Amino acid sequence: MVSRFPSQRRDVYEGADIIMVKPGMPYLDIIADAAQIAPDHPLAVYQVSGEFAMIVAGAKAGVYDLKTMAFESTQAFLRAGWYSVAQVFIQLFNLIPQDAH
Protein backbone atom coordinates (compact mmCIF):
# COMPACT_ATOMS: atom_id res chain seq x y z
CA MET A 1 0.00 0.00 0.00
CA VAL A 2 1.30 3.45 -0.89
CA SER A 3 0.62 5.94 1.84
CA ARG A 4 -1.22 9.11 1.00
CA PHE A 5 0.44 10.47 4.11
CA PRO A 6 4.23 10.08 3.82
CA SER A 7 4.80 11.78 7.17
CA GLN A 8 3.47 8.66 8.91
CA ARG A 9 6.11 6.49 7.26
CA ARG A 10 8.78 9.04 8.08
CA ASP A 11 7.72 9.17 11.74
CA VAL A 12 7.98 5.38 12.04
CA TYR A 13 11.32 5.32 10.20
CA GLU A 14 12.70 8.05 12.49
CA GLY A 15 11.82 6.01 15.59
CA ALA A 16 8.55 7.50 16.82
CA ASP A 17 7.30 5.70 19.93
CA ILE A 18 3.68 6.26 18.99
CA ILE A 19 1.66 7.54 16.05
CA MET A 20 -0.80 10.23 17.19
CA VAL A 21 -3.70 11.42 15.04
CA LYS A 22 -5.67 14.49 16.06
CA PRO A 23 -8.36 15.55 15.64
CA GLY A 24 -9.83 12.10 15.39
CA MET A 25 -13.25 12.22 13.77
CA PRO A 26 -12.40 14.10 10.56
CA TYR A 27 -9.31 11.93 10.04
CA LEU A 28 -10.67 8.38 10.19
CA ASP A 29 -9.00 7.68 6.83
CA ILE A 30 -5.64 8.79 8.22
CA ILE A 31 -6.14 6.58 11.28
CA ALA A 32 -6.86 3.60 9.04
CA ASP A 33 -3.83 4.41 6.89
CA ALA A 34 -1.56 4.64 9.94
CA ALA A 35 -2.86 1.32 11.28
CA GLN A 36 -1.85 -0.37 8.02
CA ILE A 37 1.50 1.39 7.66
CA ALA A 38 2.76 0.40 11.11
CA PRO A 39 0.55 -2.39 12.50
CA ASP A 40 2.96 -3.12 15.38
CA HIS A 41 3.19 0.54 16.39
CA PRO A 42 0.91 2.04 19.06
CA LEU A 43 -1.67 4.25 17.37
CA ALA A 44 -3.36 6.94 19.43
CA VAL A 45 -6.32 9.10 18.50
CA TYR A 46 -6.98 12.38 20.26
CA GLN A 47 -10.59 13.50 20.28
CA VAL A 48 -10.22 17.28 20.54
CA SER A 49 -12.48 19.63 22.47
CA GLY A 50 -14.24 20.82 19.30
CA GLU A 51 -15.38 17.27 18.58
CA PHE A 52 -16.64 17.00 22.16
CA ALA A 53 -18.47 20.34 21.88
CA MET A 54 -20.12 19.28 18.62
CA ILE A 55 -21.40 16.01 20.11
CA VAL A 56 -22.62 17.69 23.32
CA ALA A 57 -24.41 20.42 21.33
CA GLY A 58 -26.29 17.81 19.31
CA ALA A 59 -27.34 16.02 22.48
CA LYS A 60 -28.47 19.27 24.12
CA ALA A 61 -30.54 20.04 21.02
CA GLY A 62 -32.26 16.67 21.42
CA VAL A 63 -30.87 15.21 18.21
CA TYR A 64 -29.51 12.11 19.99
CA ASP A 65 -28.56 10.70 23.37
CA LEU A 66 -25.13 11.90 24.56
CA LYS A 67 -23.85 8.56 25.83
CA THR A 68 -25.01 6.76 22.68
CA MET A 69 -23.24 9.25 20.42
CA ALA A 70 -20.09 9.21 22.60
CA PHE A 71 -19.93 5.44 22.19
CA GLU A 72 -20.60 5.78 18.46
CA SER A 73 -17.71 8.23 18.01
CA THR A 74 -15.41 5.89 19.92
CA GLN A 75 -16.63 2.97 17.82
CA ALA A 76 -15.65 4.90 14.67
CA PHE A 77 -12.07 5.13 15.98
CA LEU A 78 -12.09 1.41 16.73
CA ARG A 79 -13.26 0.57 13.20
CA ALA A 80 -10.53 2.80 11.77
CA GLY A 81 -7.83 0.91 13.69
CA TRP A 82 -7.08 2.89 16.85
CA TYR A 83 -4.88 1.58 19.62
CA SER A 84 -5.48 4.22 22.27
CA VAL A 85 -7.98 7.07 22.45
CA ALA A 86 -7.63 10.23 24.52
CA GLN A 87 -11.04 11.77 24.88
CA VAL A 88 -13.21 13.70 27.25
CA PHE A 89 -16.08 11.19 27.35
CA ILE A 90 -14.23 8.75 29.62
CA GLN A 91 -16.43 9.49 32.66
CA LEU A 92 -19.55 8.74 30.63
CA PHE A 93 -18.28 5.21 30.10
CA ASN A 94 -18.00 4.58 33.86
CA LEU A 95 -14.41 3.40 33.48
CA ILE A 96 -13.03 5.64 36.22
CA PRO A 97 -14.59 6.97 39.42
CA GLN A 98 -16.44 10.28 39.02
CA ASP A 99 -14.23 11.97 41.64
CA ALA A 100 -10.91 10.93 40.04
CA HIS A 101 -9.67 13.86 37.96
Tab-separated table of N, CA and C in Angstrom:
chain	number	residue	atom	x	y	z
A	1	MET	N	0.837	-1.181	0.000
A	1	MET	CA	0.000	0.000	0.000
A	1	MET	C	0.881	1.243	0.000
A	2	VAL	N	0.578	2.183	-0.846
A	2	VAL	CA	1.301	3.448	-0.891
A	2	VAL	C	0.553	4.442	-0.020
A	3	SER	N	1.243	5.013	0.923
A	3	SER	CA	0.616	5.940	1.844
A	3	SER	C	0.307	7.269	1.174
A	4	ARG	N	-0.886	7.756	1.428
A	4	ARG	CA	-1.223	9.106	0.997
A	4	ARG	C	-0.618	10.110	1.969
A	5	PHE	N	-0.075	9.617	3.054
A	5	PHE	CA	0.444	10.466	4.113
A	5	PHE	C	1.886	10.061	4.432
A	6	PRO	N	2.844	10.523	3.632
A	6	PRO	CA	4.230	10.082	3.816
A	6	PRO	C	4.818	10.442	5.175
A	7	SER	N	4.259	11.422	5.857
A	7	SER	CA	4.802	11.783	7.169
A	7	SER	C	4.661	10.639	8.165
A	8	GLN	N	3.637	9.800	8.011
A	8	GLN	CA	3.471	8.657	8.913
A	8	GLN	C	4.632	7.678	8.742
A	9	ARG	N	4.981	7.387	7.499
A	9	ARG	CA	6.114	6.486	7.256
A	9	ARG	C	7.405	7.085	7.802
A	10	ARG	N	7.579	8.367	7.599
A	10	ARG	CA	8.779	9.040	8.082
A	10	ARG	C	8.851	8.975	9.610
A	11	ASP	N	7.739	9.216	10.278
A	11	ASP	CA	7.719	9.170	11.739
A	11	ASP	C	8.143	7.794	12.249
A	12	VAL	N	7.617	6.740	11.644
A	12	VAL	CA	7.977	5.378	12.043
A	12	VAL	C	9.457	5.127	11.764
A	13	TYR	N	9.922	5.513	10.590
A	13	TYR	CA	11.324	5.317	10.202
A	13	TYR	C	12.268	6.049	11.151
A	14	GLU	N	11.853	7.248	11.599
A	14	GLU	CA	12.701	8.045	12.486
A	14	GLU	C	12.612	7.605	13.942
A	15	GLY	N	11.831	6.575	14.238
A	15	GLY	CA	11.817	6.014	15.588
A	15	GLY	C	10.727	6.518	16.511
A	16	ALA	N	9.646	7.028	15.969
A	16	ALA	CA	8.551	7.496	16.823
A	16	ALA	C	8.067	6.367	17.726
A	17	ASP	N	7.801	6.688	18.979
A	17	ASP	CA	7.302	5.698	19.926
A	17	ASP	C	5.823	5.415	19.713
A	18	ILE	N	5.124	6.377	19.169
A	18	ILE	CA	3.676	6.259	18.986
A	18	ILE	C	3.267	7.137	17.806
A	19	ILE	N	2.234	6.717	17.111
A	19	ILE	CA	1.657	7.541	16.053
A	19	ILE	C	0.398	8.173	16.642
A	20	MET	N	0.336	9.503	16.623
A	20	MET	CA	-0.805	10.234	17.186
A	20	MET	C	-1.544	10.936	16.058
A	21	VAL	N	-2.862	10.746	16.017
A	21	VAL	CA	-3.703	11.425	15.039
A	21	VAL	C	-4.678	12.302	15.808
A	22	LYS	N	-4.695	13.587	15.468
A	22	LYS	CA	-5.673	14.491	16.062
A	22	LYS	C	-5.963	15.606	15.087
A	23	PRO	N	-7.163	16.062	14.984
A	23	PRO	CA	-8.358	15.548	15.641
A	23	PRO	C	-8.739	14.195	15.069
A	24	GLY	N	-9.529	13.459	15.794
A	24	GLY	CA	-9.834	12.096	15.391
A	24	GLY	C	-10.934	11.935	14.360
A	25	MET	N	-12.091	12.499	14.616
A	25	MET	CA	-13.251	12.221	13.774
A	25	MET	C	-13.074	12.600	12.302
A	26	PRO	N	-12.522	13.778	11.994
A	26	PRO	CA	-12.397	14.095	10.562
A	26	PRO	C	-11.279	13.321	9.866
A	27	TYR	N	-10.460	12.605	10.622
A	27	TYR	CA	-9.307	11.927	10.041
A	27	TYR	C	-9.369	10.412	10.184
A	28	LEU	N	-10.546	9.828	10.087
A	28	LEU	CA	-10.670	8.376	10.188
A	28	LEU	C	-9.880	7.671	9.096
A	29	ASP	N	-9.789	8.276	7.907
A	29	ASP	CA	-9.004	7.676	6.831
A	29	ASP	C	-7.518	7.675	7.161
A	30	ILE	N	-7.053	8.710	7.823
A	30	ILE	CA	-5.643	8.790	8.216
A	30	ILE	C	-5.351	7.770	9.314
A	31	ILE	N	-6.292	7.593	10.237
A	31	ILE	CA	-6.135	6.580	11.284
A	31	ILE	C	-6.014	5.197	10.652
A	32	ALA	N	-6.899	4.898	9.712
A	32	ALA	CA	-6.860	3.597	9.037
A	32	ALA	C	-5.556	3.416	8.276
A	33	ASP	N	-5.089	4.467	7.632
A	33	ASP	CA	-3.828	4.414	6.892
A	33	ASP	C	-2.663	4.137	7.844
A	34	ALA	N	-2.636	4.826	8.968
A	34	ALA	CA	-1.560	4.644	9.944
A	34	ALA	C	-1.568	3.229	10.514
A	35	ALA	N	-2.756	2.683	10.744
A	35	ALA	CA	-2.862	1.320	11.276
A	35	ALA	C	-2.286	0.301	10.305
A	36	GLN	N	-2.397	0.549	9.009
A	36	GLN	CA	-1.854	-0.370	8.016
A	36	GLN	C	-0.358	-0.155	7.796
A	37	ILE	N	0.093	1.080	7.890
A	37	ILE	CA	1.503	1.389	7.661
A	37	ILE	C	2.384	0.775	8.745
A	38	ALA	N	1.950	0.881	9.981
A	38	ALA	CA	2.760	0.400	11.107
A	38	ALA	C	1.876	-0.406	12.057
A	39	PRO	N	1.489	-1.616	11.687
A	39	PRO	CA	0.549	-2.388	12.500
A	39	PRO	C	1.076	-2.765	13.890
A	40	ASP	N	2.393	-2.779	14.077
A	40	ASP	CA	2.962	-3.120	15.379
A	40	ASP	C	3.274	-1.886	16.220
A	41	HIS	N	2.925	-0.726	15.712
A	41	HIS	CA	3.192	0.541	16.388
A	41	HIS	C	1.942	0.971	17.152
A	42	PRO	N	2.087	1.489	18.366
A	42	PRO	CA	0.911	2.036	19.059
A	42	PRO	C	0.323	3.200	18.255
A	43	LEU	N	-0.972	3.209	18.116
A	43	LEU	CA	-1.673	4.249	17.369
A	43	LEU	C	-2.670	4.920	18.300
A	44	ALA	N	-2.484	6.193	18.526
A	44	ALA	CA	-3.365	6.938	19.426
A	44	ALA	C	-4.204	7.927	18.628
A	45	VAL	N	-5.419	8.124	19.090
A	45	VAL	CA	-6.324	9.098	18.498
A	45	VAL	C	-6.705	10.069	19.602
A	46	TYR	N	-6.616	11.347	19.291
A	46	TYR	CA	-6.977	12.379	20.264
A	46	TYR	C	-8.271	13.027	19.809
A	47	GLN	N	-9.316	12.858	20.602
A	47	GLN	CA	-10.588	13.498	20.284
A	47	GLN	C	-10.557	14.886	20.904
A	48	VAL	N	-10.431	15.903	20.071
A	48	VAL	CA	-10.220	17.276	20.541
A	48	VAL	C	-11.505	17.880	21.096
A	49	SER	N	-11.347	18.997	21.799
A	49	SER	CA	-12.480	19.629	22.475
A	49	SER	C	-13.574	20.068	21.503
A	50	GLY	N	-13.223	20.433	20.285
A	50	GLY	CA	-14.238	20.819	19.304
A	50	GLY	C	-15.141	19.659	18.934
A	51	GLU	N	-14.570	18.470	18.858
A	51	GLU	CA	-15.379	17.274	18.584
A	51	GLU	C	-16.335	17.022	19.750
A	52	PHE	N	-15.818	17.155	20.959
A	52	PHE	CA	-16.644	16.999	22.159
A	52	PHE	C	-17.785	18.012	22.147
A	53	ALA	N	-17.455	19.275	21.872
A	53	ALA	CA	-18.466	20.340	21.876
A	53	ALA	C	-19.559	20.067	20.840
A	54	MET	N	-19.167	19.578	19.679
A	54	MET	CA	-20.122	19.285	18.622
A	54	MET	C	-21.093	18.175	19.059
A	55	ILE	N	-20.571	17.138	19.673
A	55	ILE	CA	-21.403	16.013	20.112
A	55	ILE	C	-22.326	16.443	21.247
A	56	VAL	N	-21.801	17.209	22.201
A	56	VAL	CA	-22.617	17.687	23.319
A	56	VAL	C	-23.722	18.616	22.814
A	57	ALA	N	-23.403	19.496	21.872
A	57	ALA	CA	-24.410	20.423	21.334
A	57	ALA	C	-25.559	19.660	20.675
A	58	GLY	N	-25.237	18.612	19.933
A	58	GLY	CA	-26.288	17.807	19.310
A	58	GLY	C	-27.176	17.136	20.337
A	59	ALA	N	-26.565	16.663	21.415
A	59	ALA	CA	-27.342	16.017	22.484
A	59	ALA	C	-28.228	17.040	23.195
A	60	LYS	N	-27.679	18.221	23.462
A	60	LYS	CA	-28.474	19.272	24.123
A	60	LYS	C	-29.648	19.713	23.254
A	61	ALA	N	-29.462	19.657	21.939
A	61	ALA	CA	-30.538	20.037	21.018
A	61	ALA	C	-31.568	18.926	20.861
A	62	GLY	N	-31.323	17.777	21.484
A	62	GLY	CA	-32.263	16.673	21.422
A	62	GLY	C	-32.146	15.819	20.169
A	63	VAL	N	-31.059	15.977	19.447
A	63	VAL	CA	-30.867	15.211	18.212
A	63	VAL	C	-30.586	13.747	18.517
A	64	TYR	N	-29.867	13.480	19.599
A	64	TYR	CA	-29.513	12.113	19.985
A	64	TYR	C	-29.136	12.091	21.455
A	65	ASP	N	-28.983	10.906	21.993
A	65	ASP	CA	-28.558	10.701	23.374
A	65	ASP	C	-27.041	10.854	23.462
A	66	LEU	N	-26.565	11.610	24.436
A	66	LEU	CA	-25.132	11.903	24.556
A	66	LEU	C	-24.288	10.643	24.695
A	67	LYS	N	-24.664	9.757	25.606
A	67	LYS	CA	-23.852	8.557	25.832
A	67	LYS	C	-23.823	7.675	24.584
A	68	THR	N	-24.956	7.558	23.908
A	68	THR	CA	-25.010	6.760	22.683
A	68	THR	C	-24.070	7.328	21.627
A	69	MET	N	-24.095	8.639	21.435
A	69	MET	CA	-23.236	9.249	20.420
A	69	MET	C	-21.765	9.213	20.841
A	70	ALA	N	-21.481	9.328	22.134
A	70	ALA	CA	-20.095	9.214	22.600
A	70	ALA	C	-19.552	7.823	22.280
A	71	PHE	N	-20.358	6.801	22.533
A	71	PHE	CA	-19.934	5.440	22.185
A	71	PHE	C	-19.777	5.289	20.676
A	72	GLU	N	-20.674	5.878	19.915
A	72	GLU	CA	-20.599	5.780	18.458
A	72	GLU	C	-19.314	6.424	17.930
A	73	SER	N	-18.944	7.582	18.471
A	73	SER	CA	-17.709	8.235	18.007
A	73	SER	C	-16.493	7.392	18.363
A	74	THR	N	-16.507	6.771	19.525
A	74	THR	CA	-15.408	5.891	19.923
A	74	THR	C	-15.369	4.650	19.037
A	75	GLN	N	-16.543	4.136	18.704
A	75	GLN	CA	-16.631	2.968	17.824
A	75	GLN	C	-16.042	3.279	16.448
A	76	ALA	N	-16.225	4.500	15.966
A	76	ALA	CA	-15.648	4.898	14.675
A	76	ALA	C	-14.126	4.814	14.722
A	77	PHE	N	-13.531	5.234	15.830
A	77	PHE	CA	-12.070	5.129	15.981
A	77	PHE	C	-11.635	3.665	15.981
A	78	LEU	N	-12.385	2.842	16.666
A	78	LEU	CA	-12.089	1.409	16.725
A	78	LEU	C	-12.121	0.797	15.329
A	79	ARG	N	-13.162	1.102	14.561
A	79	ARG	CA	-13.264	0.570	13.204
A	79	ARG	C	-12.128	1.045	12.314
A	80	ALA	N	-11.627	2.251	12.581
A	80	ALA	CA	-10.532	2.799	11.773
A	80	ALA	C	-9.184	2.184	12.132
A	81	GLY	N	-9.071	1.587	13.326
A	81	GLY	CA	-7.829	0.915	13.692
A	81	GLY	C	-7.086	1.503	14.874
A	82	TRP	N	-7.740	2.254	15.718
A	82	TRP	CA	-7.080	2.891	16.851
A	82	TRP	C	-6.491	1.885	17.827
A	83	TYR	N	-5.525	2.363	18.569
A	83	TYR	CA	-4.882	1.579	19.622
A	83	TYR	C	-5.219	2.189	20.979
A	84	SER	N	-5.230	3.507	21.023
A	84	SER	CA	-5.478	4.224	22.266
A	84	SER	C	-6.201	5.521	21.939
A	85	VAL	N	-7.220	5.847	22.701
A	85	VAL	CA	-7.976	7.068	22.453
A	85	VAL	C	-7.913	7.964	23.680
A	86	ALA	N	-7.560	9.217	23.468
A	86	ALA	CA	-7.628	10.230	24.521
A	86	ALA	C	-8.862	11.062	24.231
A	87	GLN	N	-9.807	11.040	25.121
A	87	GLN	CA	-11.044	11.774	24.884
A	87	GLN	C	-11.645	12.226	26.191
A	88	VAL	N	-12.592	13.123	26.063
A	88	VAL	CA	-13.208	13.702	27.246
A	88	VAL	C	-14.463	12.964	27.701
A	89	PHE	N	-14.873	11.929	26.990
A	89	PHE	CA	-16.075	11.185	27.353
A	89	PHE	C	-15.816	10.063	28.345
A	90	ILE	N	-14.607	9.911	28.815
A	90	ILE	CA	-14.231	8.750	29.619
A	90	ILE	C	-15.142	8.555	30.835
A	91	GLN	N	-15.559	9.644	31.491
A	91	GLN	CA	-16.428	9.486	32.663
A	91	GLN	C	-17.806	8.975	32.282
A	92	LEU	N	-18.260	9.269	31.089
A	92	LEU	CA	-19.550	8.741	30.629
A	92	LEU	C	-19.550	7.223	30.557
A	93	PHE	N	-18.383	6.651	30.289
A	93	PHE	CA	-18.284	5.210	30.103
A	93	PHE	C	-18.131	4.462	31.412
A	94	ASN	N	-18.112	5.186	32.536
A	94	ASN	CA	-17.998	4.577	33.863
A	94	ASN	C	-16.751	3.714	34.008
A	95	LEU	N	-15.659	4.152	33.388
A	95	LEU	CA	-14.412	3.399	33.477
A	95	LEU	C	-13.531	3.880	34.621
A	96	ILE	N	-13.776	5.101	35.088
A	96	ILE	CA	-13.030	5.636	36.221
A	96	ILE	C	-14.037	6.256	37.190
A	97	PRO	N	-13.687	6.349	38.453
A	97	PRO	CA	-14.593	6.965	39.417
A	97	PRO	C	-14.864	8.427	39.058
A	98	GLN	N	-16.063	8.906	39.340
A	98	GLN	CA	-16.438	10.284	39.018
A	98	GLN	C	-15.568	11.319	39.717
A	99	ASP	N	-15.022	10.998	40.901
A	99	ASP	CA	-14.229	11.968	41.638
A	99	ASP	C	-12.742	11.916	41.296
A	100	ALA	N	-12.320	11.034	40.419
A	100	ALA	CA	-10.910	10.926	40.039
A	100	ALA	C	-10.652	11.832	38.833
A	101	HIS	N	-9.948	12.911	39.053
A	101	HIS	CA	-9.667	13.856	37.961
A	101	HIS	C	-8.204	13.931	37.715
